[in-house]
Amino acid sequence: MAMLLEDIVQSVEMWLKLIKKPQPYVDPNLDPVLLVPGIAGSILTAVDDQNGKEERVWVRILGADYKFRTKLWSRFDPSTGKTVSLDPNTTIKVPEGRYGLQAIDVLDPDMIIGRECVSYFHDMIVEMIKWGFQEGKTLFGFGYDFRQSNRLQETMDRLAAKLESVYNASGGKKINIISHSMGGLLIKCFMGLHSDIFQKYVKNWIAIAAPFRGAPGYIASTFLNGMSFVEGWEQNFFISKWSMHQLLIECPSIYELMACPHFHWQHTPLLEIWKEKEGCDGIPRTILESYHPRDCIGIFKEALSGNSVDYDGEIIPLPFNLEILKWVKETQKVLSHAKVPSGVKFYNIYGINLETPHSVCYGSEETPVTNIQDLRFFQPTYVCVDGDGTVPTESAKADGLHAEARVAVPGEHRGILCEPHVFRILKHWLRAGDADPFYNPINDYVILPTAFEMESHREKGLQVTSLKEEWEIISKDQDDPDDVASRKPVVSSISVSQGGNKQSPRSEAHATVVVHPQNEGKQHVELNAISVSVDA
């Protein structure tokens, strides 16, 4: 009987081994990666200072708006440069689970229904684990309180400690930082303030969709109307636009995303307002007034002069904060003077092909704005430029740094973190997996040589050289098989000749190029060339 039981136990153990999930592939030779999110991209937890109780306040679905207002609404303290919660008994913290990845993966891990709309680095983390990265060894995250200034010393100290811990955990290997959106400004501030630490621990910095010169249209309308972090019907279960607006009015990070007033924009971002004014003849006329980024401050001040919140029965004024504006001017100085330290490589990936708010207009010729404080009730219209839907391409490209490469990728601001093209670029730059020397990350295609043959001979004063070469170009485009079948090869001919003289022989060359369309984004190219030179 005992033998039978032992056989059963062994059988169960074998069965468990069979159904056990296979261990992910781990590449011990990879350099560590630290992921840094943008605004609203970190889980925030409210800690009750009296009893130590913790609860997630960003992001959550059930009771989201109420918890947001009671725990996250804040006031800026100009003496410290820090935004502090209105609740005096609450401290906001960022969870450190999974080596910092918990806070930046799926922002509401308890609610499956919310997963798709509040996922952040999730897809990238999954992809990188497939490449051989391992949490706690070569893959880490840095979440932070995104209400705060990008140069707040407390955040800078946490980041310095994080870089040191990642460096030590990976056995003394230098770090690849991948930042997204406002995370790029945070990293640039750290690089400007602590260049020595950055140089000591960082190997590469890859910025994705960073608003280096601001997000003009998006932020201008945020000050006047608020911001929706989640679009569509999900807003009904999430934070109201007004609640978000009242938080952001006291957030230095938002002011640091305003259009850079000193940047030479190709098209200056404007705030435009249709107003009704009385003419010289006493007849009212509707005119369009335009305000440069430097001049928008007066409009923001007037529009928000009566803004306030009712917090626990107390009416608290929340006007446009000029103290934050003073703080931001110092941040802009740090950003403008930051340089990439020697030995560190910087790369920039930015989004294109989406209409992106640049200038903002309120009112119309038919319905002009009669009271600036009523701007919050007007739906803004935008003059758009190319970008990722949030950050204009012009702003994202203007990093002001020495870059190894700047690559444009068609994609939406947060959705770009899930783009296969971005994954291919990152895999190439991080040297993950088998190196592909033929991959071109800028154009996102691979050229694979498949055949090469060259012959040369001399006969009766003639030098004849023939060349036959074939290769495949593989791009991300997926062709329609039916369309490919109907397409004919493309043939092109090139001829070049050179007249002879006493110093150089007369020569001519002729080449034929044939391109054969194939499936799965492939094109097979054949080159046949012959060169003939005649002795002078």
Coordinates of C-alpha atoms in Angstrom, one line a residue:
M1 CA 0.0 0.0 0.0
A2 CA 2.8 2.4 0.9
M3 CA 4.5 1.7 -2.4
L4 CA 1.3 2.5 -4.3
L5 CA 0.9 5.8 -2.4
E6 CA 4.5 6.6 -3.2
D7 CA 3.9 5.9 -6.9
I8 CA 0.8 8.1 -6.8
V9 CA 2.8 11.0 -5.2
Q10 CA 5.5 10.6 -7.8
S11 CA 2.9 10.6 -10.6
V12 CA 1.3 13.8 -9.2
E13 CA 4.7 15.5 -8.9
M14 CA 5.4 14.5 -12.5
W15 CA 2.0 15.9 -13.6
L16 CA 2.6 19.1 -11.7
K17 CA 5.9 19.5 -13.5
L18 CA 4.3 19.0 -16.8
I19 CA 1.6 21.6 -16.3
K20 CA 3.9 24.1 -14.6
K21 CA 4.5 27.1 -16.7
P22 CA 7.8 27.1 -18.4
Q23 CA 10.4 29.5 -17.0
P24 CA 10.9 32.6 -19.1
Y25 CA 14.2 32.8 -21.0
V26 CA 16.8 34.9 -19.1
D27 CA 19.8 36.5 -20.8
P28 CA 22.4 37.2 -18.1
N29 CA 24.4 39.3 -20.5
L30 CA 21.9 42.1 -20.9
D31 CA 22.5 45.6 -19.4
P32 CA 19.8 46.7 -16.9
V33 CA 16.8 48.8 -18.0
L34 CA 15.0 51.4 -15.9
L35 CA 11.5 52.4 -17.1
V36 CA 10.3 56.0 -16.2
P37 CA 6.7 57.0 -16.9
G38 CA 5.1 60.3 -17.7
I39 CA 2.4 62.3 -16.0
A40 CA -0.3 60.2 -14.3
G41 CA 1.7 57.1 -15.2
S42 CA 2.5 55.9 -11.6
I43 CA 0.2 54.3 -9.0
L44 CA -0.2 56.6 -6.0
T45 CA -1.1 55.4 -2.6
A46 CA -2.5 57.5 0.3
V47 CA -1.1 56.6 3.7
D48 CA -3.1 57.7 6.8
D49 CA -0.5 59.2 9.1
Q50 CA -2.5 58.4 12.2
N51 CA -3.1 54.6 11.7
G52 CA -0.7 53.8 8.8
K53 CA -3.6 52.5 6.6
E54 CA -2.9 52.5 2.9
E55 CA -5.3 52.8 -0.1
R56 CA -4.7 53.3 -3.8
V57 CA -6.0 56.7 -4.9
W58 CA -4.6 56.7 -8.5
V59 CA -5.7 54.7 -10.4
R60 CA -8.9 53.2 -9.0
I61 CA -12.3 52.6 -10.5
L62 CA -14.7 52.3 -7.6
G63 CA -15.1 55.6 -5.7
A64 CA -12.4 57.1 -7.9
D65 CA -13.6 60.7 -8.1
Y66 CA -14.3 60.9 -4.3
K67 CA -11.0 59.5 -3.3
F68 CA -9.2 61.7 -5.8
R69 CA -10.8 64.8 -4.4
T70 CA -10.3 64.0 -0.7
K71 CA -6.8 62.5 -0.9
L72 CA -5.0 64.1 -4.0
W73 CA -6.3 67.6 -4.1
S74 CA -3.4 69.8 -3.1
R75 CA -1.8 73.2 -2.5
F76 CA 1.6 74.3 -3.6
D77 CA 4.1 75.3 -0.9
P78 CA 6.5 77.9 -2.4
S79 CA 8.9 77.6 0.5
T80 CA 9.6 73.9 -0.4
G81 CA 8.5 73.8 -4.0
K82 CA 6.3 70.8 -3.1
T83 CA 2.6 70.2 -3.6
V84 CA 1.0 69.0 -0.4
S85 CA -2.4 67.2 -0.1
L86 CA -5.2 69.2 1.4
D87 CA -5.8 66.4 3.9
P88 CA -3.2 67.1 6.6
N89 CA -3.3 63.5 7.8
T90 CA -2.4 62.0 4.4
T91 CA 1.0 61.2 2.8
I92 CA 1.2 60.2 -0.8
K93 CA 3.5 57.4 -1.7
V94 CA 4.4 55.3 -4.7
P95 CA 4.4 51.5 -4.2
E96 CA 7.8 49.9 -4.7
G97 CA 6.7 46.3 -5.4
R98 CA 8.3 44.2 -8.2
Y99 CA 11.4 46.4 -8.1
G100 CA 9.4 49.5 -9.0
L101 CA 7.5 47.9 -11.9
Q102 CA 4.3 47.4 -9.9
A103 CA 3.6 51.2 -10.0
I104 CA 4.0 51.6 -13.7
D105 CA 2.6 48.4 -15.2
V106 CA -1.2 48.1 -15.1
L107 CA -2.3 51.2 -13.1
D108 CA -5.5 49.6 -11.8
P109 CA -4.5 45.9 -11.3
D110 CA -7.7 45.0 -9.3
M111 CA -10.1 45.9 -12.1
I112 CA -10.0 43.8 -15.3
I113 CA -12.6 46.1 -16.9
G114 CA -10.2 49.0 -16.5
R115 CA -7.1 47.2 -17.6
E116 CA -7.1 48.3 -21.2
C117 CA -7.7 52.0 -20.5
V118 CA -5.2 52.4 -17.6
S119 CA -2.4 50.1 -18.7
Y120 CA 0.9 51.9 -19.0
F121 CA 4.2 50.0 -19.5
H122 CA 2.5 46.6 -19.4
D123 CA 3.0 45.6 -23.1
M124 CA 6.6 46.8 -23.1
I125 CA 7.4 44.9 -19.9
V126 CA 5.9 41.7 -21.3
E127 CA 7.9 42.1 -24.6
M128 CA 11.2 42.8 -22.8
I129 CA 10.8 39.7 -20.6
K130 CA 10.5 37.7 -23.9
W131 CA 13.9 39.2 -24.9
G132 CA 15.5 37.8 -21.8
F133 CA 15.2 40.7 -19.3
Q134 CA 14.4 39.7 -15.7
E135 CA 12.6 41.7 -13.0
G136 CA 15.0 42.7 -10.2
K137 CA 18.1 41.7 -12.2
T138 CA 17.9 43.6 -15.5
L139 CA 14.4 45.2 -15.5
F140 CA 13.3 47.9 -13.0
G141 CA 10.8 50.8 -12.8
F142 CA 10.8 54.2 -11.3
G143 CA 7.3 55.6 -10.3
Y144 CA 7.0 59.0 -8.8
D145 CA 4.4 61.5 -7.5
F146 CA 3.6 63.2 -10.9
R147 CA 1.9 66.2 -9.1
Q148 CA 5.4 67.5 -8.2
S149 CA 7.9 69.5 -10.1
N150 CA 10.3 67.6 -12.3
R151 CA 13.2 69.0 -10.4
L152 CA 11.9 68.5 -6.8
Q153 CA 14.9 67.5 -4.7
E154 CA 13.0 64.7 -3.0
T155 CA 12.3 63.1 -6.4
M156 CA 15.9 63.7 -7.5
D157 CA 17.2 62.0 -4.3
R158 CA 14.9 59.0 -4.9
L159 CA 16.1 58.7 -8.5
A160 CA 19.8 58.9 -7.5
A161 CA 19.2 56.1 -4.9
K162 CA 17.3 54.1 -7.6
L163 CA 20.1 54.3 -10.1
E164 CA 22.6 53.2 -7.5
S165 CA 20.5 50.2 -6.4
V166 CA 19.9 49.1 -10.0
Y167 CA 23.6 49.4 -10.7
N168 CA 24.4 47.2 -7.7
A169 CA 21.6 44.7 -8.3
S170 CA 22.9 44.1 -11.9
G171 CA 26.4 43.5 -10.8
G172 CA 27.9 46.9 -11.6
K173 CA 26.5 47.2 -15.1
K174 CA 25.6 50.6 -16.4
I175 CA 21.9 51.4 -17.0
N176 CA 19.7 52.0 -20.0
I177 CA 17.0 54.5 -19.1
I178 CA 13.7 54.4 -21.1
S179 CA 11.5 57.4 -20.3
H180 CA 8.1 58.3 -21.7
S181 CA 6.5 61.7 -22.0
M182 CA 7.1 64.0 -19.0
G183 CA 9.5 61.4 -17.7
G184 CA 11.8 62.7 -20.3
L185 CA 11.8 66.2 -18.6
L186 CA 12.4 64.5 -15.2
I187 CA 15.4 62.7 -16.5
K188 CA 16.7 65.8 -18.3
C189 CA 16.4 67.8 -15.0
F190 CA 18.3 65.0 -13.1
M191 CA 21.0 65.0 -15.8
G192 CA 21.3 68.8 -15.6
L193 CA 21.5 68.8 -11.8
H194 CA 23.4 65.6 -11.1
S195 CA 25.6 65.1 -14.2
D196 CA 28.3 63.2 -12.2
I197 CA 25.8 60.6 -10.9
F198 CA 24.2 60.3 -14.4
Q199 CA 27.6 59.7 -16.0
K200 CA 28.5 57.1 -13.3
Y201 CA 25.5 54.9 -13.6
V202 CA 23.9 55.5 -17.0
K203 CA 24.9 54.0 -20.4
N204 CA 22.0 55.0 -22.7
W205 CA 19.0 57.2 -22.3
I206 CA 16.1 56.6 -24.7
A207 CA 13.4 59.3 -24.6
I208 CA 10.0 58.4 -26.0
A209 CA 7.3 61.1 -26.9
A210 CA 9.0 63.7 -24.6
P211 CA 7.5 67.2 -24.6
F212 CA 10.9 68.9 -24.6
R213 CA 9.4 72.3 -25.6
G214 CA 6.0 71.7 -24.1
A215 CA 2.6 70.5 -25.2
P216 CA 1.1 74.0 -26.1
G217 CA -2.5 73.2 -27.1
Y218 CA -3.0 70.4 -24.7
I219 CA -1.8 72.4 -21.6
A220 CA -3.5 75.7 -22.5
S221 CA -6.9 73.9 -22.6
T222 CA -6.0 72.0 -19.5
F223 CA -5.6 75.2 -17.5
L224 CA -9.0 76.5 -18.7
N225 CA -11.1 73.3 -19.1
G226 CA -9.3 70.4 -17.4
M227 CA -7.9 67.1 -18.8
S228 CA -9.4 63.7 -19.3
F229 CA -6.9 60.9 -18.7
V230 CA -9.4 58.3 -20.0
E231 CA -11.6 59.0 -23.1
G232 CA -14.9 57.6 -24.1
W233 CA -17.6 55.9 -21.9
E234 CA -15.0 54.9 -19.3
Q235 CA -15.0 58.5 -18.0
N236 CA -18.3 57.7 -16.3
F237 CA -16.4 55.3 -13.9
F238 CA -13.3 57.5 -13.5
I239 CA -12.2 61.0 -12.5
S240 CA -14.3 63.9 -13.7
K241 CA -12.7 66.5 -15.9
W242 CA -13.5 69.2 -13.3
S243 CA -11.9 67.2 -10.5
M244 CA -8.7 66.7 -12.6
H245 CA -8.7 70.4 -13.4
Q246 CA -8.7 71.4 -9.8
L247 CA -5.8 69.2 -9.0
L248 CA -3.7 70.3 -11.9
I249 CA -4.0 74.0 -11.1
E250 CA -1.7 73.4 -8.2
C251 CA 0.7 71.0 -9.9
P252 CA 4.2 72.4 -10.9
S253 CA 4.6 69.5 -13.3
I254 CA 1.7 70.9 -15.5
Y255 CA 3.2 74.4 -15.5
E256 CA 6.5 72.9 -16.7
L257 CA 4.7 71.4 -19.7
M258 CA 3.6 74.9 -21.0
A259 CA 4.8 76.0 -24.4
C260 CA 8.5 77.1 -24.0
P261 CA 8.3 80.9 -24.6
H262 CA 12.0 81.2 -25.7
F263 CA 11.8 78.4 -28.3
H264 CA 11.8 79.5 -32.0
W265 CA 8.7 77.7 -33.1
Q266 CA 8.1 77.2 -36.8
H267 CA 4.5 78.2 -36.1
T268 CA 4.0 80.0 -32.8
P269 CA 1.4 78.4 -30.6
L270 CA -1.4 80.9 -29.8
L271 CA -4.3 81.3 -27.5
E272 CA -7.1 82.9 -29.5
I273 CA -10.4 84.3 -28.3
W274 CA -13.3 85.7 -30.2
K275 CA -14.5 88.8 -28.3
E276 CA -17.2 91.3 -28.8
K277 CA -16.0 94.9 -28.6
E278 CA -17.7 98.3 -29.3
G279 CA -16.4 100.1 -32.4
C280 CA -15.7 103.8 -32.8
D281 CA -19.2 104.2 -34.1
G282 CA -20.7 102.6 -31.1
I283 CA -21.7 99.4 -33.0
P284 CA -20.4 96.2 -31.4
R285 CA -18.1 94.1 -33.5
T286 CA -16.6 90.6 -33.1
I287 CA -12.8 90.4 -33.3
L288 CA -10.3 87.6 -32.9
E289 CA -7.6 88.4 -30.4
S290 CA -4.4 86.3 -30.4
Y291 CA -2.0 85.8 -27.5
H292 CA 1.6 84.7 -27.7
P293 CA 2.8 82.1 -25.0
R294 CA 4.2 85.0 -23.0
D295 CA 0.9 86.8 -23.1
C296 CA -1.3 83.9 -22.2
I297 CA -0.5 84.3 -18.5
G298 CA -2.8 87.4 -18.2
I299 CA -5.7 85.4 -19.7
F300 CA -5.1 82.4 -17.3
K301 CA -5.0 84.8 -14.4
E302 CA -8.3 86.5 -15.3
A303 CA -10.0 83.3 -16.3
L304 CA -9.1 81.5 -13.0
S305 CA -9.4 84.5 -10.7
G306 CA -12.6 83.2 -9.2
N307 CA -11.7 79.5 -9.2
S308 CA -12.2 77.6 -5.9
V309 CA -13.0 74.3 -4.3
D310 CA -15.2 73.3 -1.4
Y311 CA -13.0 71.0 0.7
D312 CA -14.6 69.6 3.8
G313 CA -16.9 72.7 4.1
E314 CA -14.1 75.2 3.5
I315 CA -14.0 77.3 0.4
I316 CA -10.4 77.3 -0.9
P317 CA -9.4 79.7 -3.7
L318 CA -7.4 78.1 -6.6
P319 CA -6.4 80.8 -9.0
F320 CA -3.7 80.5 -11.6
N321 CA -0.6 80.2 -9.3
L322 CA 2.1 82.8 -10.0
E323 CA 4.3 81.3 -7.3
I324 CA 4.5 78.0 -9.3
L325 CA 5.3 80.1 -12.4
K326 CA 8.4 81.5 -10.6
W327 CA 9.4 78.0 -9.7
V328 CA 9.0 76.9 -13.3
K329 CA 11.3 79.6 -14.6
E330 CA 14.1 78.0 -12.6
T331 CA 13.2 74.6 -14.0
Q332 CA 13.4 75.9 -17.5
K333 CA 16.9 77.2 -16.8
V334 CA 18.0 73.7 -15.6
L335 CA 16.5 72.1 -18.7
S336 CA 18.1 74.6 -21.1
H337 CA 21.6 74.1 -19.7
A338 CA 21.5 70.3 -19.4
K339 CA 24.0 68.4 -21.5
V340 CA 24.6 64.7 -22.1
P341 CA 27.7 63.6 -20.1
S342 CA 30.6 62.1 -21.9
G343 CA 30.3 58.3 -22.3
V344 CA 26.4 58.4 -22.3
K345 CA 24.4 58.0 -25.5
F346 CA 21.1 59.7 -26.0
Y347 CA 18.3 58.5 -28.4
N348 CA 15.0 60.2 -29.1
I349 CA 11.8 58.4 -30.4
Y350 CA 8.9 60.7 -31.2
G351 CA 5.3 60.3 -32.6
I352 CA 4.1 61.5 -35.9
N353 CA 1.1 61.3 -38.3
L354 CA -1.6 62.4 -35.8
E355 CA -3.3 65.8 -35.6
T356 CA -2.0 67.4 -32.4
P357 CA -3.4 70.5 -30.7
H358 CA -1.0 73.5 -31.1
S359 CA -3.1 76.7 -30.9
V360 CA -6.3 76.9 -29.0
C361 CA -9.4 79.0 -29.9
Y362 CA -12.4 79.9 -27.7
G363 CA -15.7 81.3 -28.9
S364 CA -16.6 82.0 -32.5
E365 CA -17.7 84.9 -34.7
E366 CA -21.3 84.0 -34.0
T367 CA -20.9 83.3 -30.2
P368 CA -18.1 85.5 -28.9
V369 CA -16.7 85.3 -25.3
T370 CA -18.2 88.2 -23.3
N371 CA -16.6 87.2 -19.9
I372 CA -13.1 85.7 -19.7
Q373 CA -14.2 83.8 -16.5
D374 CA -16.7 81.9 -18.7
L375 CA -14.0 80.3 -20.8
R376 CA -14.3 77.1 -18.8
F377 CA -17.8 76.7 -20.2
F378 CA -16.6 77.0 -23.8
Q379 CA -15.5 74.0 -25.8
P380 CA -12.1 74.8 -27.3
T381 CA -11.3 74.3 -31.0
Y382 CA -7.7 73.6 -32.1
V383 CA -5.3 74.4 -34.8
C384 CA -3.4 71.2 -35.1
V385 CA 0.1 70.2 -36.3
D386 CA 1.8 66.9 -36.8
G387 CA 2.6 64.9 -33.7
D388 CA 1.3 62.1 -31.5
G389 CA -2.0 63.6 -30.6
T390 CA -0.6 65.3 -27.5
V391 CA 3.0 66.4 -28.1
P392 CA 3.8 68.2 -31.4
T393 CA 6.6 66.6 -33.4
E394 CA 8.4 70.0 -33.4
S395 CA 8.5 69.9 -29.6
A396 CA 9.5 66.3 -29.2
K397 CA 12.3 66.6 -31.7
A398 CA 13.8 69.7 -30.1
D399 CA 15.6 68.0 -27.2
G400 CA 18.6 70.4 -27.4
L401 CA 21.0 67.5 -26.8
H402 CA 23.6 65.6 -28.8
A403 CA 21.6 62.6 -30.0
E404 CA 22.9 59.4 -31.5
A405 CA 19.6 59.1 -33.4
R406 CA 16.1 60.6 -33.6
V407 CA 13.5 58.3 -35.0
A408 CA 9.9 59.2 -36.0
V409 CA 7.3 56.5 -35.4
P410 CA 3.6 56.9 -36.4
G411 CA 1.7 56.5 -33.2
E412 CA -0.5 57.9 -30.4
H413 CA 1.1 59.5 -27.3
R414 CA 0.6 56.6 -24.9
G415 CA -0.2 54.0 -27.6
I416 CA 3.3 54.4 -28.9
L417 CA 4.6 52.3 -26.0
C418 CA 2.8 49.3 -27.6
E419 CA 4.0 49.9 -31.1
P420 CA 5.9 46.9 -32.7
H421 CA 8.2 49.4 -34.5
V422 CA 9.2 50.9 -31.1
F423 CA 9.8 47.3 -29.8
R424 CA 12.1 46.6 -32.8
I425 CA 14.0 49.8 -32.3
L426 CA 14.5 49.2 -28.5
K427 CA 15.6 45.6 -29.1
H428 CA 18.2 46.8 -31.5
W429 CA 19.5 49.7 -29.3
L430 CA 19.5 47.5 -26.2
R431 CA 21.3 44.7 -28.0
A432 CA 18.8 42.2 -26.9
G433 CA 18.6 38.9 -28.7
D434 CA 20.7 38.1 -31.7
A435 CA 22.3 41.2 -33.2
D436 CA 21.0 42.2 -36.6
P437 CA 23.6 44.3 -38.4
F438 CA 21.3 44.9 -41.3
Y439 CA 18.5 46.5 -39.4
N440 CA 17.9 50.2 -40.0
P441 CA 15.9 51.6 -37.0
I442 CA 15.2 55.0 -38.7
N443 CA 13.5 53.5 -41.7
D444 CA 12.5 50.3 -39.9
Y445 CA 13.6 47.8 -42.6
V446 CA 16.2 45.1 -43.0
I447 CA 18.4 44.6 -46.0
L448 CA 19.6 41.0 -46.3
P449 CA 22.3 40.1 -48.9
T450 CA 21.4 36.8 -50.5
A451 CA 23.9 36.4 -53.4
F452 CA 27.0 38.2 -54.7
E453 CA 29.1 37.4 -57.7
M454 CA 31.8 39.6 -59.4
E455 CA 34.1 38.9 -62.3
S456 CA 36.7 40.9 -64.0
H457 CA 39.1 40.3 -66.9
R458 CA 41.2 42.2 -69.4
E459 CA 41.3 41.6 -73.1
K460 CA 42.9 43.6 -76.0
G461 CA 43.0 46.9 -74.1
L462 CA 39.5 46.4 -72.6
Q463 CA 38.8 46.0 -68.8
V464 CA 35.5 44.3 -68.4
T465 CA 33.9 43.9 -64.9
S466 CA 30.5 42.2 -64.3
L467 CA 28.5 42.3 -61.0
K468 CA 25.5 40.2 -60.0
E469 CA 24.0 40.9 -56.6
E470 CA 20.7 40.0 -54.9
W471 CA 19.2 41.0 -51.6
E472 CA 15.9 41.2 -49.7
I473 CA 14.4 44.3 -48.2
I474 CA 12.1 43.5 -45.3
S475 CA 9.8 46.3 -44.0
K476 CA 7.0 46.3 -41.5
D477 CA 4.4 46.7 -44.2
Q478 CA 2.1 43.7 -44.6
D479 CA 1.1 43.4 -48.3
D480 CA -2.3 42.0 -49.4
P481 CA -1.4 38.6 -50.9
D482 CA -4.0 39.0 -53.7
D483 CA -2.5 42.4 -54.5
V484 CA 1.1 41.1 -54.5
A485 CA 0.1 38.3 -56.9
S486 CA -1.2 40.8 -59.4
R487 CA 1.8 43.1 -59.2
K488 CA 4.5 42.8 -61.8
P489 CA 8.3 43.1 -61.2
V490 CA 9.6 46.7 -61.4
V491 CA 12.6 47.0 -63.9
S492 CA 14.9 50.0 -64.0
S493 CA 18.0 50.7 -66.0
I494 CA 20.9 53.0 -65.3
S495 CA 23.8 54.0 -67.7
V496 CA 26.8 56.0 -66.9
S497 CA 29.7 57.0 -69.3
Q498 CA 32.9 59.0 -68.9
G499 CA 35.0 60.5 -71.8
G500 CA 38.6 59.4 -71.9
N501 CA 41.8 61.5 -72.0
K502 CA 45.5 61.0 -71.5
Q503 CA 45.1 60.8 -67.7
S504 CA 42.1 58.4 -67.5
P505 CA 40.6 55.8 -69.8
R506 CA 37.2 56.0 -71.4
S507 CA 34.7 53.9 -69.5
E508 CA 31.0 53.2 -69.4
A509 CA 28.8 51.2 -67.1
H510 CA 25.2 49.8 -67.4
A511 CA 23.1 48.3 -64.7
T512 CA 19.7 46.7 -64.5
V513 CA 17.7 46.6 -61.3
V514 CA 14.6 44.3 -60.9
V515 CA 12.4 44.5 -57.8
H516 CA 10.1 41.5 -57.2
P517 CA 7.3 42.1 -54.7
Q518 CA 6.7 39.3 -52.2
N519 CA 4.5 38.7 -49.2
E520 CA 5.0 39.9 -45.6
G521 CA 6.5 43.2 -46.5
K522 CA 9.4 41.6 -48.5
Q523 CA 10.9 42.7 -51.8
H524 CA 13.5 40.7 -53.7
V525 CA 16.0 42.9 -55.5
E526 CA 18.3 41.7 -58.4
L527 CA 21.2 43.9 -59.6
N528 CA 23.1 43.1 -62.8
A529 CA 25.8 45.5 -63.8
I530 CA 28.7 45.5 -66.3
S531 CA 31.5 48.1 -66.6
V532 CA 33.8 48.4 -69.6
S533 CA 36.9 50.7 -69.7
V534 CA 39.1 51.3 -72.8
D535 CA 42.8 52.1 -72.4
A536 CA 43.6 55.7 -73.7

